[in-house]
Amino acid sequence: KAGVTQTPRYLIKTRGQQVTLSCSPISGHRSVSWYQQTPGQGLQFLFEYFSETQRNKGNFPGRFSGRQFSNSRSEMNVSTLELGDSALYLCASSLGGLGTYEQYFGPGTRLTVT
Amino acid sequence: SQKIEQNSEALNIQEGKTATLTCNYTNYSPAYLQWYRQDPGRGPVFLLLIRENEKEKRKERLKVTFDTTLKQSLFHITASQPADSATYLCALEDSGTYKYIFGTGTRLKVLA
């Protein structure tokens, strides 16, 4: 079974721009969650989508948004990029709830904001 | 405040010994707790899940304990090998707020 894929793998943007990241979950998985990982803050939960509905949200500003499509693929958008948004963005898919099912992570998208 | 703490320093142990990693949480009420392994430049990989009514869970050389009174989980790797060298993360979903939180991670290095 194919794993979680994320595109693009690397991205360089300038401050003020916006960016869209994509995540394709494992076939059959309806939950997709997004995380930001930085050396200083560690792995932080952004949001979770299940059957096209945002079910849970972390403590990030409204510049961070996402959506999920009917085929469970998900996109994450960051508007008005700031230098502090430079990070590894990971998505993960699972069969159901975050705490109750194992999550399968993708390789991540490395975003650099200059 | 709410937080999850893991051994902040790197843990170095000799090959063949048992590695013990800790995960302490405050002000959360998790029904489940998970452990993941992360190698540099890669996404975390799920290892074990333990429920609040389970005291212990095992999988091959791995063992996890969960003490809701102490608000602590311990993660053991027996007969450790250099290939076990990685960062290990604990994670939980708070049953009150449904927030999903990862610990800070512990970097384990197994010396040959």
Coordinates of N, CA and C in Angstrom, one line a residue:
Chain A
K1 N 0.9 -1.2 0.0 CA 0.0 0.0 0.0 C 0.9 1.2 0.0
A2 N 0.6 2.2 -0.9 CA 1.4 3.4 -1.0 C 1.3 4.2 0.3
G3 N 2.4 4.9 0.7 CA 2.4 5.7 1.9 C 1.8 7.1 1.7
V4 N 2.0 7.9 2.6 CA 1.5 9.3 2.5 C 2.5 10.1 1.7
T5 N 2.0 10.8 0.7 CA 2.9 11.6 -0.1 C 2.6 13.1 0.1
Q6 N 3.6 13.9 0.0 CA 3.5 15.3 0.2 C 4.2 16.0 -1.0
T7 N 3.6 17.0 -1.5 CA 4.3 17.8 -2.5 C 4.1 19.3 -2.3
P8 N 5.1 20.1 -2.6 CA 6.4 19.7 -3.0 C 7.2 19.3 -1.8
R9 N 8.4 18.8 -2.0 CA 9.2 18.4 -0.9 C 10.0 19.6 -0.4
Y10 N 10.4 20.5 -1.2 CA 11.1 21.7 -0.8 C 10.5 22.9 -1.5
L11 N 10.5 24.0 -0.7 CA 9.9 25.3 -1.2 C 10.6 26.5 -0.7
I12 N 10.9 27.4 -1.5 CA 11.5 28.7 -1.0 C 10.6 29.8 -1.4
K13 N 10.1 30.6 -0.4 CA 9.2 31.7 -0.7 C 9.8 33.0 0.0
T14 N 9.3 34.1 -0.4 CA 9.7 35.4 0.3 C 8.5 35.8 1.2
R15 N 8.9 36.7 2.1 CA 7.9 37.2 3.1 C 6.8 37.9 2.3
G16 N 5.6 37.7 2.8 CA 4.4 38.3 2.3 C 3.7 37.4 1.2
Q17 N 4.4 36.4 0.7 CA 3.8 35.6 -0.3 C 2.9 34.5 0.4
Q18 N 2.2 33.8 -0.4 CA 1.4 32.7 0.2 C 1.9 31.4 -0.4
V19 N 1.5 30.3 0.2 CA 2.0 29.0 -0.2 C 0.9 27.9 0.0
T20 N 0.8 27.0 -0.9 CA -0.1 25.9 -0.7 C 0.7 24.6 -0.8
L21 N 0.5 23.7 0.2 CA 1.1 22.4 0.3 C 0.0 21.3 0.2
S22 N 0.5 20.2 -0.4 CA -0.5 19.2 -0.7 C -0.1 17.9 0.0
C23 N -1.1 17.1 0.3 CA -0.9 15.8 1.0 C -1.9 14.8 0.5
S24 N -1.4 13.7 0.1 CA -2.2 12.6 -0.3 C -2.1 11.4 0.7
P25 N -3.2 11.1 1.3 CA -3.2 10.1 2.4 C -3.1 8.7 1.9
I26 N -2.9 7.8 2.8 CA -3.0 6.3 2.4 C -4.4 6.0 2.0
S27 N -4.6 5.2 1.0 CA -5.9 4.8 0.5 C -6.7 4.3 1.7
G28 N -8.0 4.8 1.8 CA -8.9 4.3 2.8 C -8.8 5.1 4.1
H29 N -7.8 6.0 4.3 CA -7.7 6.8 5.4 C -8.5 8.1 5.2
R30 N -9.4 8.4 6.2 CA -10.3 9.6 6.0 C -9.8 10.8 6.9
S31 N -8.9 10.5 7.8 CA -8.3 11.6 8.6 C -7.0 12.0 8.1
V32 N -6.9 13.4 8.0 CA -5.6 13.9 7.6 C -5.3 15.1 8.6
S33 N -4.1 15.0 9.2 CA -3.7 16.1 10.1 C -2.4 16.7 9.6
W34 N -2.2 18.0 10.0 CA -1.0 18.7 9.6 C -0.3 19.2 10.8
Y35 N 1.1 19.2 10.7 CA 1.9 19.6 11.8 C 3.0 20.5 11.3
Q36 N 3.5 21.4 12.1 CA 4.7 22.2 11.9 C 5.8 21.8 12.8
Q37 N 7.0 21.5 12.3 CA 8.1 21.1 13.1 C 9.2 22.1 12.9
T38 N 9.7 22.7 14.0 CA 10.8 23.6 14.1 C 11.8 23.1 15.2
P39 N 13.1 23.4 15.1 CA 14.0 23.0 16.1 C 13.6 23.6 17.5
G40 N 13.1 24.8 17.5 CA 12.8 25.5 18.8 C 11.5 25.0 19.4
Q41 N 10.5 24.8 18.6 CA 9.1 24.5 19.1 C 8.7 23.0 19.0
G42 N 9.5 22.2 18.3 CA 9.2 20.8 18.2 C 8.1 20.6 17.2
L43 N 7.3 19.5 17.4 CA 6.2 19.2 16.5 C 4.9 19.7 17.0
Q44 N 4.3 20.6 16.3 CA 3.1 21.3 16.8 C 1.9 21.0 15.8
F45 N 0.8 20.7 16.4 CA -0.4 20.3 15.7 C -1.0 21.6 15.1
L46 N -1.3 21.5 13.8 CA -2.0 22.6 13.1 C -3.5 22.4 13.1
F47 N -3.9 21.3 12.4 CA -5.3 21.0 12.3 C -5.5 19.6 11.8
E48 N -6.8 19.1 11.9 CA -7.1 17.8 11.5 C -8.4 17.9 10.7
Y49 N -8.4 17.2 9.5 CA -9.6 17.0 8.7 C -10.1 15.6 8.7
F50 N -11.4 15.5 8.7 CA -12.0 14.1 8.6 C -13.2 14.3 7.8
S51 N -13.3 13.5 6.7 CA -14.4 13.5 5.8 C -14.7 15.0 5.4
E52 N -13.7 15.7 5.0 CA -13.8 17.1 4.5 C -14.2 18.1 5.5
T53 N -14.3 17.8 6.8 CA -14.6 18.7 7.8 C -13.4 18.9 8.8
Q54 N -13.1 20.1 9.1 CA -12.1 20.4 10.1 C -12.6 20.0 11.5
R55 N -11.9 19.0 12.1 CA -12.5 18.4 13.3 C -11.7 19.0 14.5
N56 N -10.5 19.5 14.3 CA -9.7 19.9 15.4 C -8.7 20.9 14.9
K57 N -8.3 21.8 15.8 CA -7.4 22.9 15.4 C -6.5 23.2 16.5
G58 N -5.2 23.5 16.1 CA -4.2 23.9 17.1 C -4.2 25.4 17.3
N59 N -3.2 25.8 18.0 CA -3.1 27.3 18.3 C -2.2 28.0 17.3
F60 N -2.7 28.1 16.1 CA -2.0 28.9 15.1 C -2.9 30.0 14.6
P61 N -2.3 31.1 14.0 CA -3.1 32.2 13.5 C -3.9 31.8 12.3
G62 N -4.9 32.6 12.0 CA -5.7 32.4 10.9 C -5.1 32.3 9.5
R63 N -3.8 32.8 9.5 CA -3.0 32.7 8.2 C -2.9 31.2 7.8
F64 N -3.0 30.4 8.7 CA -2.8 28.9 8.4 C -4.2 28.3 8.2
S65 N -4.5 27.8 7.0 CA -5.8 27.2 6.8 C -5.6 25.9 6.0
G66 N -6.6 25.2 5.9 CA -6.6 23.9 5.1 C -7.9 23.5 4.6
R67 N -7.9 22.5 3.8 CA -9.1 21.9 3.4 C -8.9 20.5 3.0
Q68 N -10.0 19.7 2.9 CA -9.9 18.3 2.5 C -10.9 18.1 1.4
F69 N -10.5 17.3 0.4 CA -11.3 17.0 -0.7 C -12.1 15.7 -0.5
S70 N -13.0 15.4 -1.4 CA -13.8 14.2 -1.2 C -13.0 13.0 -1.4
N71 N -11.8 13.0 -2.0 CA -11.0 11.8 -2.1 C -10.0 11.8 -0.9
S72 N -10.2 12.6 0.1 CA -9.4 12.7 1.3 C -8.1 13.4 1.1
R73 N -7.7 13.7 -0.1 CA -6.5 14.6 -0.3 C -6.7 15.9 0.4
S74 N -5.6 16.4 0.9 CA -5.7 17.7 1.7 C -4.7 18.7 1.2
E75 N -5.1 19.9 1.4 CA -4.1 21.0 1.1 C -4.1 21.9 2.4
M76 N -2.9 22.5 2.5 CA -2.7 23.5 3.6 C -2.2 24.8 3.0
N77 N -2.7 25.9 3.4 CA -2.4 27.2 2.8 C -1.8 28.1 3.9
V78 N -0.8 28.8 3.6 CA -0.3 29.8 4.6 C -0.2 31.1 3.8
S79 N -0.9 32.1 4.3 CA -0.9 33.4 3.6 C 0.1 34.4 4.3
T80 N 0.4 35.4 3.6 CA 1.3 36.4 4.2 C 2.4 35.8 5.0
L81 N 3.3 35.1 4.3 CA 4.3 34.4 5.0 C 5.3 35.3 5.8
E82 N 5.7 34.7 6.9 CA 6.6 35.4 7.8 C 7.9 34.5 7.9
L83 N 9.0 35.2 8.3 CA 10.2 34.4 8.4 C 10.1 33.2 9.4
G84 N 9.3 33.4 10.4 CA 9.1 32.4 11.4 C 8.3 31.2 10.9
D85 N 7.8 31.3 9.7 CA 7.0 30.2 9.2 C 7.9 29.1 8.5
S86 N 9.2 29.4 8.5 CA 10.2 28.5 7.9 C 10.2 27.2 8.8
A87 N 9.9 26.1 8.3 CA 9.7 24.9 9.1 C 9.6 23.7 8.1
L88 N 9.5 22.5 8.8 CA 9.2 21.3 8.1 C 7.7 21.1 8.4
Y89 N 6.9 21.0 7.3 CA 5.5 20.8 7.5 C 5.2 19.3 7.1
L90 N 4.6 18.7 8.1 CA 4.3 17.2 8.0 C 2.8 17.0 7.9
C91 N 2.4 16.1 7.1 CA 1.0 15.7 7.2 C 1.0 14.2 7.6
A92 N -0.1 13.8 8.2 CA -0.3 12.4 8.6 C -1.7 12.0 8.3
S93 N -1.8 10.7 8.0 CA -3.2 10.2 7.8 C -3.4 9.0 8.7
S94 N -4.7 8.8 9.0 CA -5.1 7.7 9.9 C -6.5 7.3 9.6
L95 N -6.9 6.2 10.1 CA -8.3 5.7 9.9 C -9.3 6.5 10.6
G96 N -8.9 7.0 11.8 CA -9.9 7.7 12.6 C -9.3 8.8 13.5
G97 N -9.7 8.8 14.8 CA -9.3 9.8 15.7 C -7.8 9.8 16.0
L98 N -7.3 11.0 16.2 CA -5.9 11.2 16.4 C -5.3 10.4 17.5
G99 N -5.9 10.3 18.6 CA -5.4 9.6 19.8 C -5.6 8.2 19.7
T100 N -6.6 7.7 19.0 CA -7.0 6.3 19.1 C -6.4 5.5 17.9
Y101 N -6.0 6.1 16.9 CA -5.4 5.3 15.8 C -4.0 5.8 15.5
E102 N -3.2 4.9 15.0 CA -1.8 5.3 14.6 C -1.9 6.2 13.4
Q103 N -1.0 7.1 13.4 CA -0.9 8.1 12.3 C 0.3 7.7 11.5
Y104 N 0.1 7.8 10.2 CA 1.2 7.6 9.2 C 1.6 8.9 8.6
F105 N 2.9 9.2 8.8 CA 3.4 10.5 8.4 C 4.0 10.5 7.0
G106 N 3.9 11.6 6.3 CA 4.6 11.7 5.1 C 6.0 12.2 5.3
P107 N 6.8 12.4 4.2 CA 8.2 12.9 4.4 C 8.3 14.3 4.7
G108 N 7.2 15.1 4.5 CA 7.3 16.5 4.9 C 7.6 17.4 3.7
T109 N 7.2 18.7 3.9 CA 7.6 19.7 2.9 C 8.5 20.7 3.7
R110 N 9.7 20.9 3.2 CA 10.6 21.9 3.9 C 10.4 23.3 3.3
L111 N 9.8 24.2 4.1 CA 9.5 25.5 3.6 C 10.5 26.5 4.2
T112 N 11.1 27.2 3.3 CA 12.1 28.3 3.7 C 11.5 29.6 3.3
V113 N 11.4 30.6 4.2 CA 10.9 31.9 3.9 C 12.0 32.9 4.0
T114 N 12.3 33.6 3.0 CA 13.4 34.6 3.0 C 12.9 36.0 2.9
Chain B
S1 N 0.4 25.3 33.8 CA 0.2 25.3 32.4 C 0.3 23.9 31.9
Q2 N -0.2 23.7 30.6 CA -0.2 22.3 30.1 C 1.1 22.1 29.3
K3 N 1.6 20.9 29.5 CA 2.8 20.6 28.8 C 3.1 19.1 28.9
I4 N 4.0 18.6 27.9 CA 4.5 17.3 27.9 C 6.0 17.4 27.9
E5 N 6.6 16.7 28.8 CA 8.1 16.8 28.9 C 8.7 15.4 28.7
Q6 N 9.7 15.4 27.9 CA 10.5 14.2 27.8 C 12.0 14.6 28.2
N7 N 12.8 13.5 28.3 CA 14.2 13.8 28.7 C 14.7 14.8 27.7
S8 N 15.1 16.0 28.2 CA 15.5 17.0 27.3 C 16.9 16.8 26.7
E9 N 17.7 16.1 27.5 CA 19.1 15.9 27.0 C 19.1 14.6 26.2
A10 N 20.1 14.5 25.4 CA 20.3 13.2 24.6 C 20.6 12.1 25.5
L11 N 20.2 10.9 25.2 CA 20.5 9.8 26.0 C 21.4 8.8 25.3
N12 N 22.6 8.6 25.8 CA 23.6 7.7 25.2 C 23.7 6.4 26.1
I13 N 23.5 5.3 25.4 CA 23.6 4.0 26.1 C 24.5 3.1 25.3
Q14 N 25.0 2.1 26.0 CA 25.8 1.1 25.3 C 24.9 0.0 24.7
E15 N 25.4 -0.5 23.5 CA 24.6 -1.5 22.8 C 24.4 -2.7 23.7
G16 N 23.2 -3.2 23.6 CA 22.8 -4.4 24.5 C 22.1 -4.0 25.8
K17 N 22.2 -2.8 26.2 CA 21.6 -2.3 27.4 C 20.1 -1.9 27.1
T18 N 19.4 -1.7 28.2 CA 18.0 -1.3 28.0 C 17.9 0.2 28.1
A19 N 17.3 0.8 27.1 CA 17.1 2.3 27.1 C 15.7 2.6 27.7
T20 N 15.7 3.6 28.6 CA 14.4 3.9 29.2 C 14.2 5.4 29.0
L21 N 13.1 5.8 28.3 CA 12.7 7.1 28.0 C 11.5 7.5 28.8
T22 N 11.4 8.7 29.2 CA 10.3 9.2 30.0 C 9.4 10.2 29.3
C23 N 8.1 10.2 29.6 CA 7.2 11.2 29.1 C 6.3 11.6 30.2
N24 N 6.5 12.8 30.7 CA 5.6 13.3 31.8 C 4.7 14.4 31.3
Y25 N 3.5 14.4 31.7 CA 2.5 15.4 31.2 C 1.8 16.0 32.4
T26 N 1.4 17.2 32.3 CA 0.7 17.9 33.3 C -0.6 18.5 32.7
N27 N -1.6 18.5 33.5 CA -2.9 19.2 33.2 C -3.5 18.6 31.9
Y28 N -3.3 17.4 31.6 CA -4.0 16.7 30.5 C -4.7 15.5 31.0
S29 N -5.7 15.0 30.3 CA -6.4 13.8 30.7 C -6.4 12.9 29.5
P30 N -5.4 12.3 29.1 CA -5.4 11.5 27.9 C -6.0 10.1 28.1
A31 N -6.8 9.7 27.1 CA -7.3 8.4 27.1 C -6.4 7.4 26.5
Y32 N -5.5 8.0 25.6 CA -4.5 7.2 24.9 C -3.2 7.9 24.9
L33 N -2.1 7.2 24.8 CA -0.8 7.8 24.6 C 0.0 7.0 23.6
Q34 N 0.7 7.7 22.7 CA 1.4 7.1 21.6 C 2.9 7.4 21.7
W35 N 3.6 6.5 21.1 CA 5.1 6.7 21.0 C 5.5 6.6 19.5
Y36 N 6.3 7.5 19.1 CA 6.8 7.5 17.7 C 8.3 7.6 17.7
R37 N 8.9 7.2 16.6 CA 10.3 7.3 16.3 C 10.5 8.2 15.1
Q38 N 11.5 9.1 15.2 CA 11.7 10.0 14.1 C 13.2 10.0 13.8
D39 N 13.6 9.7 12.5 CA 14.9 9.8 12.1 C 15.1 11.2 11.4
P40 N 16.4 11.7 11.4 CA 16.6 13.0 10.8 C 16.1 13.2 9.4
G41 N 15.4 14.3 9.2 CA 14.9 14.6 7.8 C 13.7 13.7 7.4
R42 N 13.1 13.0 8.3 CA 12.0 12.1 8.0 C 10.8 12.3 8.9
G43 N 9.6 11.9 8.5 CA 8.5 12.0 9.3 C 8.5 11.0 10.4
P44 N 7.8 11.2 11.5 CA 7.7 10.2 12.6 C 7.1 8.9 12.2
V45 N 7.5 7.9 12.8 CA 6.9 6.5 12.5 C 6.3 6.0 13.8
F46 N 5.0 5.6 13.7 CA 4.3 5.1 14.9 C 4.9 3.8 15.4
L47 N 5.0 3.7 16.8 CA 5.6 2.5 17.4 C 4.6 1.8 18.2
L48 N 4.0 2.5 19.2 CA 3.1 1.8 20.1 C 2.0 2.8 20.6
L49 N 0.8 2.3 20.9 CA -0.3 3.0 21.5 C -0.7 2.3 22.8
I50 N -0.9 3.1 23.8 CA -1.3 2.5 25.1 C -2.5 3.2 25.6
R51 N -3.5 2.5 26.1 CA -4.8 3.1 26.6 C -4.7 3.3 28.1
E52 N -5.5 4.2 28.6 CA -5.4 4.6 30.0 C -5.7 3.5 30.9
N53 N -6.4 2.5 30.5 CA -6.7 1.3 31.3 C -5.7 0.2 31.2
E54 N -4.7 0.4 30.4 CA -3.6 -0.6 30.2 C -2.4 -0.1 31.0
K55 N -1.8 -1.0 31.7 CA -0.6 -0.6 32.5 C 0.6 -0.7 31.6
E56 N 0.6 -1.7 30.7 CA 1.8 -2.0 30.0 C 1.4 -2.6 28.6
K57 N 2.3 -2.3 27.6 CA 2.1 -2.8 26.3 C 3.5 -3.2 25.8
R58 N 3.5 -4.3 25.0 CA 4.8 -4.8 24.5 C 4.7 -5.0 23.0
K59 N 5.8 -4.8 22.3 CA 5.9 -5.2 20.9 C 7.4 -5.5 20.7
E60 N 7.7 -6.7 20.5 CA 9.1 -7.2 20.2 C 10.0 -6.7 21.3
R61 N 11.0 -5.8 21.0 CA 11.9 -5.3 22.1 C 11.4 -4.1 22.8
L62 N 10.2 -3.6 22.4 CA 9.7 -2.4 23.0 C 8.7 -2.7 24.0
K63 N 8.7 -1.8 25.1 CA 7.7 -1.9 26.1 C 7.3 -0.5 26.6
V64 N 6.0 -0.3 26.7 CA 5.5 1.0 27.2 C 4.7 0.8 28.4
T65 N 4.8 1.7 29.4 CA 4.0 1.7 30.6 C 3.3 3.0 30.7
F66 N 2.1 3.0 31.3 CA 1.3 4.2 31.4 C 0.7 4.3 32.8
D67 N 1.1 5.3 33.5 CA 0.7 5.5 34.9 C -0.1 6.9 34.9
T68 N -1.4 6.8 34.9 CA -2.3 8.0 34.9 C -2.2 8.7 36.3
T69 N -1.9 8.0 37.3 CA -1.7 8.7 38.6 C -0.5 9.6 38.6
L70 N 0.6 9.0 38.2 CA 1.9 9.8 38.1 C 1.9 10.7 36.9
K71 N 1.0 10.5 36.0 CA 0.9 11.3 34.7 C 2.3 11.1 34.0
Q72 N 2.6 9.8 33.8 CA 3.8 9.5 33.2 C 3.8 8.2 32.3
S73 N 4.5 8.2 31.2 CA 4.7 7.0 30.4 C 6.2 6.7 30.3
L74 N 6.5 5.5 30.4 CA 7.9 5.1 30.2 C 8.0 4.2 29.0
F75 N 9.1 4.4 28.2 CA 9.3 3.7 27.0 C 10.6 3.0 27.1
H76 N 10.6 1.6 26.9 CA 11.8 0.9 27.1 C 12.2 0.2 25.8
I77 N 13.4 0.2 25.5 CA 14.0 -0.6 24.4 C 15.0 -1.6 25.0
T78 N 14.7 -2.9 24.9 CA 15.6 -3.8 25.5 C 16.6 -4.3 24.4
A79 N 17.8 -4.8 24.9 CA 18.8 -5.2 24.0 C 19.0 -4.2 22.8
S80 N 19.3 -3.0 23.2 CA 19.3 -1.9 22.2 C 20.5 -2.1 21.2
Q81 N 20.2 -1.6 20.0 CA 21.2 -1.7 18.9 C 21.5 -0.3 18.3
P82 N 22.6 -0.1 17.7 CA 22.9 1.2 17.1 C 21.8 1.6 16.1
A83 N 21.1 0.7 15.5 CA 20.0 1.1 14.6 C 18.8 1.7 15.3
D84 N 18.8 1.6 16.7 CA 17.7 2.2 17.4 C 18.0 3.7 17.7
S85 N 19.1 4.1 17.3 CA 19.5 5.6 17.5 C 18.5 6.4 16.6
A86 N 17.8 7.3 17.3 CA 16.8 8.2 16.7 C 16.2 9.1 17.8
T87 N 15.3 9.9 17.4 CA 14.5 10.7 18.3 C 13.2 10.1 18.6
Y88 N 12.8 9.9 19.8 CA 11.6 9.3 20.2 C 10.6 10.3 20.8
L89 N 9.4 10.3 20.3 CA 8.4 11.3 20.7 C 7.2 10.6 21.3
C90 N 6.7 11.2 22.4 CA 5.4 10.7 22.9 C 4.3 11.7 22.4
A91 N 3.1 11.3 22.3 CA 2.0 12.1 21.9 C 0.7 11.7 22.6
L92 N -0.1 12.6 22.8 CA -1.4 12.3 23.4 C -2.5 13.2 22.9
E93 N -3.7 12.7 23.1 CA -4.9 13.6 22.8 C -5.6 13.8 24.1
D94 N -5.7 15.1 24.4 CA -6.4 15.5 25.7 C -7.9 15.2 25.5
S95 N -8.4 14.4 26.4 CA -9.8 14.0 26.3 C -10.7 15.2 26.6
G96 N -10.2 16.2 27.3 CA -11.1 17.4 27.6 C -11.2 18.4 26.5
T97 N -10.1 18.7 25.8 CA -10.1 19.7 24.7 C -9.9 19.1 23.4
Y98 N -9.6 17.8 23.3 CA -9.3 17.1 22.0 C -8.1 17.7 21.3
K99 N -7.3 18.4 22.0 CA -6.0 18.9 21.4 C -5.1 17.7 21.3
Y100 N -4.3 17.6 20.2 CA -3.3 16.6 20.1 C -1.9 17.2 20.2
I101 N -1.1 16.7 21.2 CA 0.1 17.3 21.5 C 1.3 16.3 21.5
F102 N 2.4 16.7 20.9 CA 3.6 15.9 20.9 C 4.5 16.4 22.0
G103 N 5.3 15.5 22.6 CA 6.3 15.9 23.6 C 7.5 16.5 22.8
T104 N 8.4 16.9 23.6 CA 9.6 17.6 23.0 C 10.6 16.6 22.3
G105 N 10.5 15.3 22.7 CA 11.3 14.3 22.0 C 12.6 14.1 22.8
T106 N 13.1 12.8 22.7 CA 14.4 12.5 23.3 C 15.2 11.9 22.3
R107 N 16.4 12.4 22.1 CA 17.4 11.8 21.1 C 18.2 10.7 21.8
L108 N 18.0 9.5 21.3 CA 18.7 8.4 21.8 C 19.8 8.0 20.9
K109 N 21.0 7.7 21.5 CA 22.1 7.2 20.7 C 22.6 6.0 21.4
V110 N 22.7 4.9 20.6 CA 23.1 3.6 21.1 C 24.6 3.4 20.5
L111 N 25.5 3.3 21.5 CA 26.9 3.2 21.1 C 27.3 1.7 20.9
A112 N 28.0 1.5 19.8 CA 28.5 0.1 19.5 C 29.7 -0.3 20.4

